[in-house]
Every structure is written in C-alpha cells, then in structure tokens.
Tab-separated table of C-alpha atoms in Angstrom:
chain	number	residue	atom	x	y	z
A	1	UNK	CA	10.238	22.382	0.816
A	2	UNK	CA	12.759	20.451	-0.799
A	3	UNK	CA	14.782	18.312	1.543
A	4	UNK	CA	17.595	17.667	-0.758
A	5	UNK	CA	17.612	21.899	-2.093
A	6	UNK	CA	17.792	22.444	1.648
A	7	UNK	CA	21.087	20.326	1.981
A	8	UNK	CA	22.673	21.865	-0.794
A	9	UNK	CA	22.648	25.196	0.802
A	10	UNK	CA	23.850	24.287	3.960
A	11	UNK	CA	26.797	22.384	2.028
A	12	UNK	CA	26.110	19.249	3.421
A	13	UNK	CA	27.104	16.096	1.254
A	14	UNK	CA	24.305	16.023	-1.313
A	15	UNK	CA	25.460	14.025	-4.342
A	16	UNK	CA	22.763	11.666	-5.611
A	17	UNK	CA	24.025	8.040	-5.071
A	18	UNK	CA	22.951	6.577	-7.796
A	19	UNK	CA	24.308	8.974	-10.109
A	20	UNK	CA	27.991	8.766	-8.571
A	21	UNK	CA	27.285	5.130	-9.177
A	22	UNK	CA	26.817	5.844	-12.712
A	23	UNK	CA	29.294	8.540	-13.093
A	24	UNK	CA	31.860	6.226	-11.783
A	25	UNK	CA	31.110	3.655	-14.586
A	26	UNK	CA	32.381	5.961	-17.141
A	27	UNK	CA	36.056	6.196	-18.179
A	28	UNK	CA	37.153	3.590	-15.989
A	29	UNK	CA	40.009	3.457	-17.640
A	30	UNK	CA	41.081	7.151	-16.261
A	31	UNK	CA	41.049	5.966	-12.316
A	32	UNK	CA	41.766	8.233	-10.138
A	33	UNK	CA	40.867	10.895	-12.284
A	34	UNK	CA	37.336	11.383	-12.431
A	35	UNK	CA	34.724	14.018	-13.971
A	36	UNK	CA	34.972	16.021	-11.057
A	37	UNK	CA	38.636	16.209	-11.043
A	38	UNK	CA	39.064	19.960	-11.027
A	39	UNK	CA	42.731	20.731	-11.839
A	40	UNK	CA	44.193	21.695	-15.218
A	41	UNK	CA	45.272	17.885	-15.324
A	42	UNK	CA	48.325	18.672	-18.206
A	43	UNK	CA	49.645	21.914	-15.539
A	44	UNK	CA	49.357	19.914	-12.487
A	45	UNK	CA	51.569	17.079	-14.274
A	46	UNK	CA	53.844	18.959	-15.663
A	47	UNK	CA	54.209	20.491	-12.023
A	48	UNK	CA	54.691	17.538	-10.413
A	49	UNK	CA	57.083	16.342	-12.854
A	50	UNK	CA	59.543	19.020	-12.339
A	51	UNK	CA	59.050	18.737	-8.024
A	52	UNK	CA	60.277	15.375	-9.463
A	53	UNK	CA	62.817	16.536	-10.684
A	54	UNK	CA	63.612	18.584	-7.726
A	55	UNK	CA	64.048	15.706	-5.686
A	56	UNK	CA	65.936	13.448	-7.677
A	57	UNK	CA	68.622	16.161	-8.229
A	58	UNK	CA	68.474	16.315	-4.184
A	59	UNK	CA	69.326	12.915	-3.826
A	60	UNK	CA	71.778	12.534	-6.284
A	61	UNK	CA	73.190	16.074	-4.642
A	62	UNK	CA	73.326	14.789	-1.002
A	63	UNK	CA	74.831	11.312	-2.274
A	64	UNK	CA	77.794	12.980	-3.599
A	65	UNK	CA	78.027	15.204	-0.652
A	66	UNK	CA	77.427	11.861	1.923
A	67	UNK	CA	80.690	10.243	0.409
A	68	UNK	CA	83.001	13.405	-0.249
A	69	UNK	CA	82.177	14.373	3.447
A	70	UNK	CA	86.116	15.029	4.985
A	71	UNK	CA	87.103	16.497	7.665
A	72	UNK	CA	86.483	16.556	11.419
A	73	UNK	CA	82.915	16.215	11.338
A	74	UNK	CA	82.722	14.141	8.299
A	75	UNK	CA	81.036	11.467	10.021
A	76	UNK	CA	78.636	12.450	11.759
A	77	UNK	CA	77.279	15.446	8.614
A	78	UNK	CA	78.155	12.595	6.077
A	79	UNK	CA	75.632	10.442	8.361
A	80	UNK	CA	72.645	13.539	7.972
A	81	UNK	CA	73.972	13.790	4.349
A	82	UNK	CA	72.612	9.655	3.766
A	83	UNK	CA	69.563	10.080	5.848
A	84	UNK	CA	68.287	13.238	3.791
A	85	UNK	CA	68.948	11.408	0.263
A	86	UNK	CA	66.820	8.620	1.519
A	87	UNK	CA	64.050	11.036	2.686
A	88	UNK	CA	64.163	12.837	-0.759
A	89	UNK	CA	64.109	9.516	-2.523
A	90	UNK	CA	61.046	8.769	-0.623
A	91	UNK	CA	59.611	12.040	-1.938
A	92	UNK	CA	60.061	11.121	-5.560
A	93	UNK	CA	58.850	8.077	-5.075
A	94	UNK	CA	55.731	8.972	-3.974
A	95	UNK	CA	55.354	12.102	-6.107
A	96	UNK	CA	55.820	9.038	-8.874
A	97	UNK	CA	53.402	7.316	-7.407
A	98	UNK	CA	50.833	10.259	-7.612
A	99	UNK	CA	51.790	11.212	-11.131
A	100	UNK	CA	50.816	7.302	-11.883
A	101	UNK	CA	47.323	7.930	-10.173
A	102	UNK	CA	46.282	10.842	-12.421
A	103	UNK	CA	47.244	8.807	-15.602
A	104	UNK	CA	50.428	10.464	-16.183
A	105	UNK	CA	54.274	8.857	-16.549
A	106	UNK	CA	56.682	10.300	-13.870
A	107	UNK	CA	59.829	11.548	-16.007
A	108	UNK	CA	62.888	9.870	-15.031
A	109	UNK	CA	64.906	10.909	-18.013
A	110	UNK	CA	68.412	11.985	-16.882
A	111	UNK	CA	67.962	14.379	-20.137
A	112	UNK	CA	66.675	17.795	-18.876
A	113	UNK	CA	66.891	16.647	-15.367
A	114	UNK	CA	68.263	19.563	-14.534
A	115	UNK	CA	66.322	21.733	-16.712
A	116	UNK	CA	62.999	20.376	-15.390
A	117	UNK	CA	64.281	20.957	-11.698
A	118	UNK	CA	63.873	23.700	-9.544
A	119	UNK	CA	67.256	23.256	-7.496
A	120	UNK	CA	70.855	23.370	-8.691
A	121	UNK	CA	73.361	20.894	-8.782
A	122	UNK	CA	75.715	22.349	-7.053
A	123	UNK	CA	79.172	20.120	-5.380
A	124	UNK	CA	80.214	22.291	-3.114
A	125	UNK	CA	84.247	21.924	-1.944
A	126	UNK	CA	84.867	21.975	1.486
A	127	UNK	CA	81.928	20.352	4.031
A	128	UNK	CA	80.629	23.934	4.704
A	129	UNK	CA	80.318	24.590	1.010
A	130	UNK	CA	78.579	21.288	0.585
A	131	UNK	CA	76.147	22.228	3.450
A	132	UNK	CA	75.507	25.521	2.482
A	133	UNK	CA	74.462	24.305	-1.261
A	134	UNK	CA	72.149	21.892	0.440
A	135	UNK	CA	70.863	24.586	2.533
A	136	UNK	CA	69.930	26.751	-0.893
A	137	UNK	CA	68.490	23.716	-2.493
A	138	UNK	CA	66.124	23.284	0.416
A	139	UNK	CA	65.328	27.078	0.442
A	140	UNK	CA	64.061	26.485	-3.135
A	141	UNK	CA	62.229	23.837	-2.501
A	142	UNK	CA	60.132	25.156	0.329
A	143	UNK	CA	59.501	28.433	-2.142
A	144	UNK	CA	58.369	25.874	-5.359
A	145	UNK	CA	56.754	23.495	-3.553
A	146	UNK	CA	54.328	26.386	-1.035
A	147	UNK	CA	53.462	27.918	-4.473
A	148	UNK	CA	52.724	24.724	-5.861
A	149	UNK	CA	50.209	23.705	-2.844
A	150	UNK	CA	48.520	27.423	-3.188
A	151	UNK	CA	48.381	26.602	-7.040
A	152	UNK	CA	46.902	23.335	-6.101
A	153	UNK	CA	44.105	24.858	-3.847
A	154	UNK	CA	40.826	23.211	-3.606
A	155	UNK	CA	41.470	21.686	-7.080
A	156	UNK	CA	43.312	18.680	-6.290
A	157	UNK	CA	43.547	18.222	-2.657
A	158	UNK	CA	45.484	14.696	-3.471
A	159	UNK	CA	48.139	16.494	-4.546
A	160	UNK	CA	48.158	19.393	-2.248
A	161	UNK	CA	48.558	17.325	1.029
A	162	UNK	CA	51.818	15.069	-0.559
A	163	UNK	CA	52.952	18.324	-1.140
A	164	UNK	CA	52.359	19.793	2.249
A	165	UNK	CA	53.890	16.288	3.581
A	166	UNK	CA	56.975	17.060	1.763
A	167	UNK	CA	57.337	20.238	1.957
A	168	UNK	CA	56.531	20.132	6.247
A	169	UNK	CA	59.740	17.329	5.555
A	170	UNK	CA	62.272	20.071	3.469
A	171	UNK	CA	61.503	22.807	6.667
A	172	UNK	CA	63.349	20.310	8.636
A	173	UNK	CA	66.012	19.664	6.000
A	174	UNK	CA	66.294	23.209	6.076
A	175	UNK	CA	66.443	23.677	9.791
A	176	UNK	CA	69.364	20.607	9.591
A	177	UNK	CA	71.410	22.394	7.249
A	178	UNK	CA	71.244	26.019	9.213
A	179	UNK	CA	72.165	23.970	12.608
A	180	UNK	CA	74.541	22.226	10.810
A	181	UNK	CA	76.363	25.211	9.241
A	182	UNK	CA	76.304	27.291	12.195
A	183	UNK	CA	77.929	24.890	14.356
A	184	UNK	CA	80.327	23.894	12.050
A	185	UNK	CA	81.054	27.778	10.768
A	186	UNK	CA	81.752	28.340	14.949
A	187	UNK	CA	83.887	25.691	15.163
A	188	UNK	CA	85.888	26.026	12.040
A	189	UNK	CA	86.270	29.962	13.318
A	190	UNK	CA	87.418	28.866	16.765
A	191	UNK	CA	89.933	26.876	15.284
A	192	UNK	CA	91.356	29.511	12.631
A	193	UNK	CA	91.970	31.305	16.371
C-alpha cells in the first residue's frame, strides 16, 4: 500500500513539500495569488470593487446624515450616524486591502461610484427619512454581500470570511436602524397626539 494514496483519500493534508516549495518559487511577483488560487480572479475583483463601492457610498451617506441630524434626538442618532461611517470606512479599507493582495487596484474613482455600488445615495429629509434610507442601504448590503460569500464558496475562502466579517457587522447596522426607527416613529406618533 501506498502511504501517501492512503492520505489522499481520507483528505488528510497530502501536498508534497518540496513541490509547494517549488511551486511557490514561481510568479513571485503574483503574491497572494498562487496556482491554486481557484476563483475567477477578474469576477471576484470586479466583485469586490463594487462591495467597495458599496461602502464608500455608506460612509459618505451616514456623514451627511451625522451632521444634518435635527431634532430632538439629533444627538444621540447623529452620534450612531458617526460611529457607523467609521465602521463602513473600516470595511473599505480592508476590502482595499484584499483587492491589493490578489494583485488588483481598489477603485476609488468618484466617477461611477455610484454606478459600481450596490446601495443608493439617498439624503433623506427629516431624521426618520434619513434612518429609514440607511436602513434600505443596509438591507442591500446584507442581500449583495450573502450572495457574494455563496459566490465565493470554497474558491477563495480569503475573501469569503472579510465578507462574512462585514456582512455579520451590516446585520447590526441593520438591527440599529430598525431600533432606531421604531423608537423614534413611537415617539414622533405620541407627540402628533
């Protein structure tokens, strides 16, 4: 019998050393990316760089909403408003950052921003309206970005856990923005009384 046959059929790591040694060696210059890279590399950038998107139009969303926030409970929504942007500026920073590591360039362009994302821009009037549009935009995001990880797969598993990071990190957006409008829709009703 075959010792090393025998651990490739129960799936145990098999890979001859000295031929990821040598397998490593070539293209260099690609990094992260290597031969066994199984994703449709030009798809899974092009995906990335519209999640990019995505969250760059977030935080430039939840900016304008943090300083038109007026009204009774400006301060303390204006105050979630701030800490979100931040959160989704973390996001595209380190969606960026894993564009960079499959040898791609992370489009900041403000041309087509808003083509290339998945949520609106939307300003919203009163602090309800601004909430509910930041509500939406995190309802999209959780539906791009849980198709994007079951895209991803096995294929690039990288990739697929930043997106489940994120995405785990819009469901509480999400959850924000429903508490949020609910207790501000009761109060606002209470006072129409």
């Amino acid at each position: 019998m075959n010792p090393k046959a025998d651990l490739q059929k129960k799936g145990t790591f098999l890979s001859d050393i000295e031929e990821l040694r040598r397998r490593a060696r070539e293209h260099i210059e690609k990094g992260a990316v290597t031969g066994d890279y199984k994703g449709d590399l030009p798809t899974v950038l092009r995906v990335l760089n519209e999640a990019l998107a995505t969250e760059l139009v977030c935080v430039l969303r939840y900016k304008r909403h943090h300083y038109m926030a007026k009204g009774i409970h400006s301060q303390s929504v204006a105050a979630e408003f701030l800490e979100h942007a931040t959160e989704e500026q973390g996001h595209a920073d380190q969606i960026a950052e894993r564009i960079t590591q499959l040898d791609g360039e992370p489009n900041f362009s403000p041309e087509g921003l808003l083509t290339r994302s998945h949520s609106e821009y939307v300003e919203g009037e009163t602090l309800l309206d601004m909430i509910r549009e930041d509500l939406i935009a995190e309802r999209i995001a959780i539906e791009s970005y849980s198709e994007i990880i079951r895209y991803l797969g096995d294929t690039d598993p990288t990739s697929r856990r930043l997106m489940e990071e994120i995405l785990a990190n819009e469901e509480e957006h999400a959850e924000d923005m429903k508490n949020l409008m609910e207790t501000i829709g009761k109060e606002e009703r209470k006072r129409e009384h």
